[in-house]
Short mmCIF file of C-alpha atoms and ligand atoms in Angstrom, two decimals:
data_model
loop_
_atom_site.label_atom_id
_atom_site.label_comp_id
_atom_site.label_asym_id
_atom_site.label_seq_id
_atom_site.Cartn_x
_atom_site.Cartn_y
_atom_site.Cartn_z
CA ASP A 240 0.00 0.00 0.00
CA ASN A 241 3.00 2.29 0.25
CA PRO A 242 3.89 4.69 -2.53
CA THR A 243 6.96 3.52 -4.43
CA LEU A 244 9.67 5.69 -5.93
CA VAL A 245 11.32 4.07 -8.92
CA ASN A 246 14.42 6.20 -9.36
CA ASN A 247 15.35 4.88 -12.77
CA VAL A 248 16.12 7.51 -15.41
CA GLU A 249 14.06 5.74 -18.04
CA THR A 250 11.04 5.65 -15.71
CA LEU A 251 11.49 9.20 -14.44
CA ALA A 252 11.71 10.51 -18.03
CA ASN A 253 8.04 9.50 -18.42
CA VAL A 254 6.87 11.36 -15.31
CA PRO A 255 6.63 14.94 -16.70
CA HIS A 256 4.64 13.68 -19.69
CA ILE A 257 2.25 11.70 -17.47
CA LEU A 258 1.74 14.71 -15.17
CA ARG A 259 1.11 17.02 -18.12
CA GLU A 260 -0.95 14.70 -20.37
CA GLY A 261 -2.40 12.22 -17.89
CA PRO A 262 -1.93 8.44 -17.69
CA ASP A 263 -3.54 7.92 -21.10
CA TRP A 264 -0.40 9.41 -22.62
CA LEU A 265 1.60 6.44 -21.34
CA ARG A 266 -1.11 3.91 -22.16
CA ALA A 267 -1.36 5.05 -25.79
CA THR A 268 1.52 2.67 -26.57
CA GLY A 269 2.60 -0.67 -25.20
CA THR A 270 0.35 -3.37 -23.75
CA VAL A 271 -2.25 -3.29 -20.98
CA ASP A 272 0.16 -4.70 -18.42
CA SER A 273 3.36 -3.19 -19.85
CA PRO A 274 2.32 0.29 -21.03
CA GLY A 275 4.58 2.80 -22.76
CA THR A 276 7.87 2.41 -24.52
CA MET A 277 11.23 0.98 -23.50
CA VAL A 278 14.76 1.79 -24.55
CA PHE A 279 16.11 -1.45 -26.04
CA THR A 280 19.71 -2.25 -26.90
CA VAL A 281 20.76 -4.71 -29.59
CA CYS A 282 24.42 -5.64 -29.96
CA GLY A 283 26.65 -8.33 -31.41
CA ASP A 284 26.14 -10.05 -34.75
CA VAL A 285 23.61 -7.68 -36.32
CA GLN A 286 24.14 -5.18 -39.12
CA ARG A 287 23.24 -2.14 -36.97
CA GLU A 288 24.06 -2.26 -33.28
CA GLY A 289 22.22 0.44 -31.39
CA VAL A 290 19.79 1.72 -28.80
CA PHE A 291 16.18 2.02 -29.95
CA GLU A 292 13.03 3.23 -28.21
CA LEU A 293 10.13 0.93 -29.13
CA PRO A 294 6.64 0.32 -27.73
CA LEU A 295 6.59 -2.41 -25.09
CA GLY A 296 5.08 -5.50 -26.67
CA SER A 297 6.90 -5.01 -29.97
CA PRO A 298 8.10 -8.36 -31.30
CA LEU A 299 11.75 -9.19 -30.66
CA ARG A 300 12.04 -9.44 -34.45
CA SER A 301 11.39 -5.69 -34.78
CA LEU A 302 14.48 -4.99 -32.70
CA VAL A 303 16.79 -7.66 -34.13
CA GLU A 304 15.77 -7.68 -37.80
CA GLU A 305 14.23 -4.24 -38.43
CA ALA A 306 16.10 -1.85 -36.12
CA GLY A 307 19.23 -4.04 -35.99
CA GLY A 308 19.09 -5.06 -39.66
CA GLY A 309 19.35 -8.79 -38.89
CA ALA A 310 22.40 -10.97 -39.36
CA GLN A 311 25.36 -9.94 -41.49
CA GLU A 312 25.29 -10.94 -45.17
CA GLY A 313 25.59 -14.72 -45.55
CA ARG A 314 25.04 -15.46 -41.86
CA THR A 315 22.00 -16.58 -39.87
CA ILE A 316 21.02 -15.80 -36.31
CA LYS A 317 21.76 -18.62 -33.91
CA ALA A 318 21.06 -17.31 -30.40
CA ILE A 319 19.93 -14.20 -28.57
CA PHE A 320 20.99 -13.55 -24.97
CA PRO A 321 18.51 -11.26 -23.16
CA GLY A 322 21.33 -9.77 -21.09
CA ALA A 323 23.20 -11.98 -18.62
CA SER A 324 20.24 -12.77 -16.38
CA ASN A 325 17.77 -14.81 -18.41
CA THR A 326 17.52 -17.96 -20.50
CA VAL A 327 18.83 -17.95 -24.06
CA MET A 328 16.37 -17.35 -26.91
CA VAL A 329 16.51 -18.87 -30.39
CA PRO A 330 15.36 -17.55 -33.82
CA GLN A 331 12.06 -19.46 -33.54
CA GLU A 332 11.21 -17.07 -30.68
CA LEU A 333 11.74 -13.85 -32.65
CA ASP A 334 7.99 -13.16 -32.69
CA THR A 335 7.87 -13.02 -28.89
CA PRO A 336 6.46 -9.65 -27.78
CA MET A 337 9.00 -7.69 -25.75
CA ASP A 338 6.92 -7.12 -22.65
CA PHE A 339 7.39 -8.49 -19.16
CA ASP A 340 4.63 -11.13 -19.24
CA SER A 341 5.29 -12.45 -22.76
CA MET A 342 9.01 -12.85 -22.13
CA ARG A 343 8.23 -14.69 -18.89
CA GLU A 344 5.77 -16.95 -20.74
CA VAL A 345 8.53 -18.20 -23.07
CA GLY A 346 10.67 -18.94 -20.01
CA SER A 347 13.00 -15.97 -20.38
CA GLY A 348 12.79 -12.37 -19.22
CA LEU A 349 12.92 -8.79 -20.45
CA GLY A 350 15.47 -7.57 -17.92
CA ALA A 351 16.82 -4.15 -18.84
CA GLY A 352 15.90 -4.57 -22.52
CA GLY A 353 19.40 -5.46 -23.73
CA PHE A 354 19.83 -8.25 -26.30
CA ALA A 355 23.13 -9.74 -27.52
CA VAL A 356 22.85 -11.53 -30.85
CA PHE A 357 25.10 -14.39 -31.97
CA ASP A 358 25.17 -15.70 -35.53
CA ASP A 359 26.00 -19.19 -36.81
CA SER A 360 29.75 -18.48 -36.69
CA ALA A 361 29.66 -18.05 -32.89
CA CYS A 362 30.60 -20.85 -30.50
CA MET A 363 28.02 -21.23 -27.74
CA VAL A 364 30.58 -22.72 -25.34
CA GLN A 365 32.80 -19.67 -25.72
CA ALA A 366 29.78 -17.36 -25.39
CA ALA A 367 28.73 -19.22 -22.24
CA TYR A 368 32.28 -18.90 -20.89
CA ARG A 369 32.37 -15.12 -21.47
CA TYR A 370 29.02 -14.52 -19.74
CA SER A 371 29.71 -16.95 -16.89
CA ARG A 372 33.10 -15.33 -16.31
CA PHE A 373 31.43 -11.91 -16.15
CA LEU A 374 28.96 -13.10 -13.50
CA SER A 375 31.73 -14.88 -11.58
CA VAL A 376 34.03 -11.85 -11.60
CA GLU A 377 31.24 -9.46 -10.60
CA SER A 378 29.91 -11.72 -7.82
CA CYS A 379 30.73 -9.74 -4.66
CA GLY A 380 31.67 -12.85 -2.66
CA GLN A 381 29.32 -12.50 0.30
CA CYS A 382 27.62 -15.80 -0.52
CA PRO A 383 30.06 -18.72 -0.98
CA ALA A 384 27.81 -20.72 -3.33
CA CYS A 385 27.58 -17.74 -5.67
CA LYS A 386 31.27 -16.83 -5.81
CA PHE A 387 32.60 -20.39 -5.90
CA GLY A 388 29.76 -21.86 -8.00
CA THR A 389 30.01 -19.29 -10.77
CA GLY A 390 33.81 -19.66 -10.63
CA GLU A 391 33.75 -23.44 -10.97
CA ALA A 392 31.20 -23.31 -13.81
CA THR A 393 33.43 -20.78 -15.57
CA GLU A 394 36.52 -22.99 -15.15
CA ALA A 395 34.64 -25.98 -16.57
CA LEU A 396 33.57 -23.90 -19.57
CA ALA A 397 37.17 -22.77 -20.14
CA THR A 398 38.31 -26.40 -20.03
CA LEU A 399 35.66 -27.43 -22.55
CA GLU A 400 36.52 -24.54 -24.86
CA SER A 401 40.22 -25.50 -24.73
CA GLY A 402 39.46 -28.99 -26.06
CA ARG A 403 40.61 -30.69 -22.82
CA GLY A 404 37.13 -31.12 -21.42
CA SER A 405 35.09 -34.21 -20.66
CA GLU A 406 31.49 -35.15 -19.95
CA ARG A 407 32.20 -34.25 -16.32
CA ASP A 408 32.82 -30.61 -17.27
CA ILE A 409 29.38 -30.35 -18.86
CA GLU A 410 27.92 -31.83 -15.66
CA LEU A 411 29.94 -29.34 -13.61
CA VAL A 412 28.53 -26.41 -15.59
CA LEU A 413 25.00 -27.65 -14.91
CA VAL A 414 25.49 -28.54 -11.24
CA ARG A 415 27.54 -25.50 -10.20
CA SER A 416 25.42 -22.97 -12.08
CA ARG A 417 22.27 -24.48 -10.55
CA SER A 418 23.63 -24.50 -6.99
CA SER A 419 25.20 -21.03 -7.28
CA THR A 420 21.86 -19.63 -6.08
CA ASP A 421 22.06 -21.40 -2.67
CA GLY A 422 21.72 -18.76 0.04
CA GLN A 423 21.82 -15.97 -2.52
CA LYS A 424 21.40 -12.41 -1.25
CA CYS A 425 20.74 -10.93 -4.70
CA ALA A 426 19.73 -12.05 -8.20
CA LEU A 427 23.20 -12.29 -9.77
CA PRO A 428 23.52 -16.10 -9.55
CA THR A 429 19.96 -16.52 -10.83
CA GLY A 430 21.33 -15.22 -14.13
CA GLU A 431 24.15 -17.77 -14.04
CA SER A 432 21.72 -20.56 -13.28
CA LEU A 433 19.19 -19.62 -15.97
CA LEU A 434 21.59 -18.71 -18.77
CA MET A 435 24.11 -21.55 -18.34
CA GLN A 436 21.55 -24.32 -17.88
CA SER A 437 19.54 -23.12 -20.88
CA LEU A 438 22.66 -22.94 -23.06
CA VAL A 439 23.69 -26.50 -22.21
CA GLN A 440 20.15 -27.73 -22.85
CA VAL A 441 19.50 -25.85 -26.11
CA PHE A 442 23.01 -26.39 -27.56
CA ASP A 443 23.63 -29.83 -26.07
CA GLU A 444 25.13 -31.23 -29.29
CA GLU A 445 27.53 -28.29 -29.67
CA PHE A 446 28.70 -28.67 -26.06
CA ARG A 447 29.33 -32.40 -26.62
CA ARG A 448 31.34 -31.70 -29.79
CA HIS A 449 33.85 -29.90 -27.53
CA ILE A 450 34.63 -33.03 -25.48
CA GLY A 451 38.29 -33.76 -26.12
CA ALA A 452 38.23 -31.84 -29.40
CA ASP A 453 39.19 -28.42 -30.70
CA CYS A 454 36.42 -25.84 -30.88
CA PRO A 455 34.67 -26.18 -34.26
CA LEU A 456 33.88 -22.42 -34.29
CA PRO A 457 37.07 -20.75 -33.02
CA ARG A 458 36.09 -17.15 -33.85
CA GLU A 459 37.07 -14.89 -30.93
CA LEU A 460 33.93 -13.45 -29.34
CA PRO A 461 33.79 -10.21 -27.35
CA PHE A 462 32.13 -9.87 -23.99
CA HIS A 463 29.43 -7.29 -24.66
CA LYS A 464 30.46 -4.68 -22.11
CA ILE A 465 29.75 -1.53 -24.12
CA VAL A 466 32.02 1.45 -23.48
CA ASP A 467 31.65 3.59 -26.61
CA ARG A 468 30.62 3.75 -30.26
CA ASP A 469 33.03 4.02 -33.16
CA ARG A 470 32.67 6.34 -36.19
CA SER A 471 30.60 3.77 -38.06
CA GLY A 472 28.15 3.59 -35.15
CA ARG A 473 29.15 0.13 -33.98
CA PHE A 474 29.63 -0.45 -30.28
CA VAL A 475 33.11 -0.53 -28.79
CA TYR A 476 33.57 -3.18 -26.09
CA ASP A 477 35.85 -3.07 -23.06
CA VAL A 478 38.93 -4.99 -24.25
CA ASP A 479 40.48 -4.75 -20.76
CA TYR A 480 37.64 -6.71 -19.21
CA VAL A 481 39.48 -10.01 -19.85
CA HIS A 482 42.07 -8.81 -17.31
CA ARG A 483 39.56 -8.10 -14.55
CA GLN A 484 40.00 -10.62 -11.74
CA PRO A 485 37.48 -12.15 -9.30
CA ASP A 486 38.86 -9.82 -6.58
CA TRP A 487 38.10 -6.86 -8.91
CA THR A 488 41.76 -6.01 -9.50
CA TYR A 489 43.18 -5.95 -13.04
CA ALA A 490 45.97 -8.42 -13.74
S1 SF4 B 695 24.36 -13.61 -4.45
FE1 SF4 B 695 24.68 -11.39 -4.70
S2 SF4 B 695 25.30 -10.74 -2.65
FE2 SF4 B 695 25.64 -12.97 -2.74
S3 SF4 B 695 27.79 -13.24 -3.44
FE3 SF4 B 695 26.45 -13.28 -5.23
S4 SF4 B 695 26.54 -11.16 -5.97
FE4 SF4 B 695 27.19 -11.11 -3.84
#
């Protein structure tokens, strides 16, 4: 029953318009339960990376294929990560409306509206490693299952990607990512659990092809930590992030 202040810039930017025009101004776009617009980000293997304001409830396809221009010439979209905190999405889900309920209904989530796209030249084990490492490094360490679980899942992914992995490493990714939420004080390990388990399930065959074998798709992937845009408008990613350590120092 208490009033709630949501001190998020995107939310607060709507307030003057709602006060001036009334709530119908917000409800003129979006869905009944997710009214208004949202600022979405699309990055990675699309022709036009960028930030786009779209009505909530717009299909994911409108962001990835219309605003983002779809995959590069000759490539096809393989996977879409809705940030680092939700389950992976596949091209068959591109018609999913980008609103909170619809994304939940397909087992994923809208999060902050950021989507990283991977095409068919991207290795899902390497992508899993980069995102798991991010969550492991950023885990603050208050909860042992979170810090150690994300760390062990990340190590298993690195072993698999190096070609020295075994069936046990795939099991480790599943078990450690799942248990990383034990005693959690915040939602960070929920992202590890959802994203890693979904990647192993959806790309099971690709994970198994890494057992004792070189990566079949060795293209170096960035971690999508955006720090700038270049002259062509593409995002610039933090190349120093690979040096950030679990104790938050830079090696
Ligand atoms: S669950 Fe949250 S509070 Fe606990 S260690 Fe992980 S990041 Fe820190």
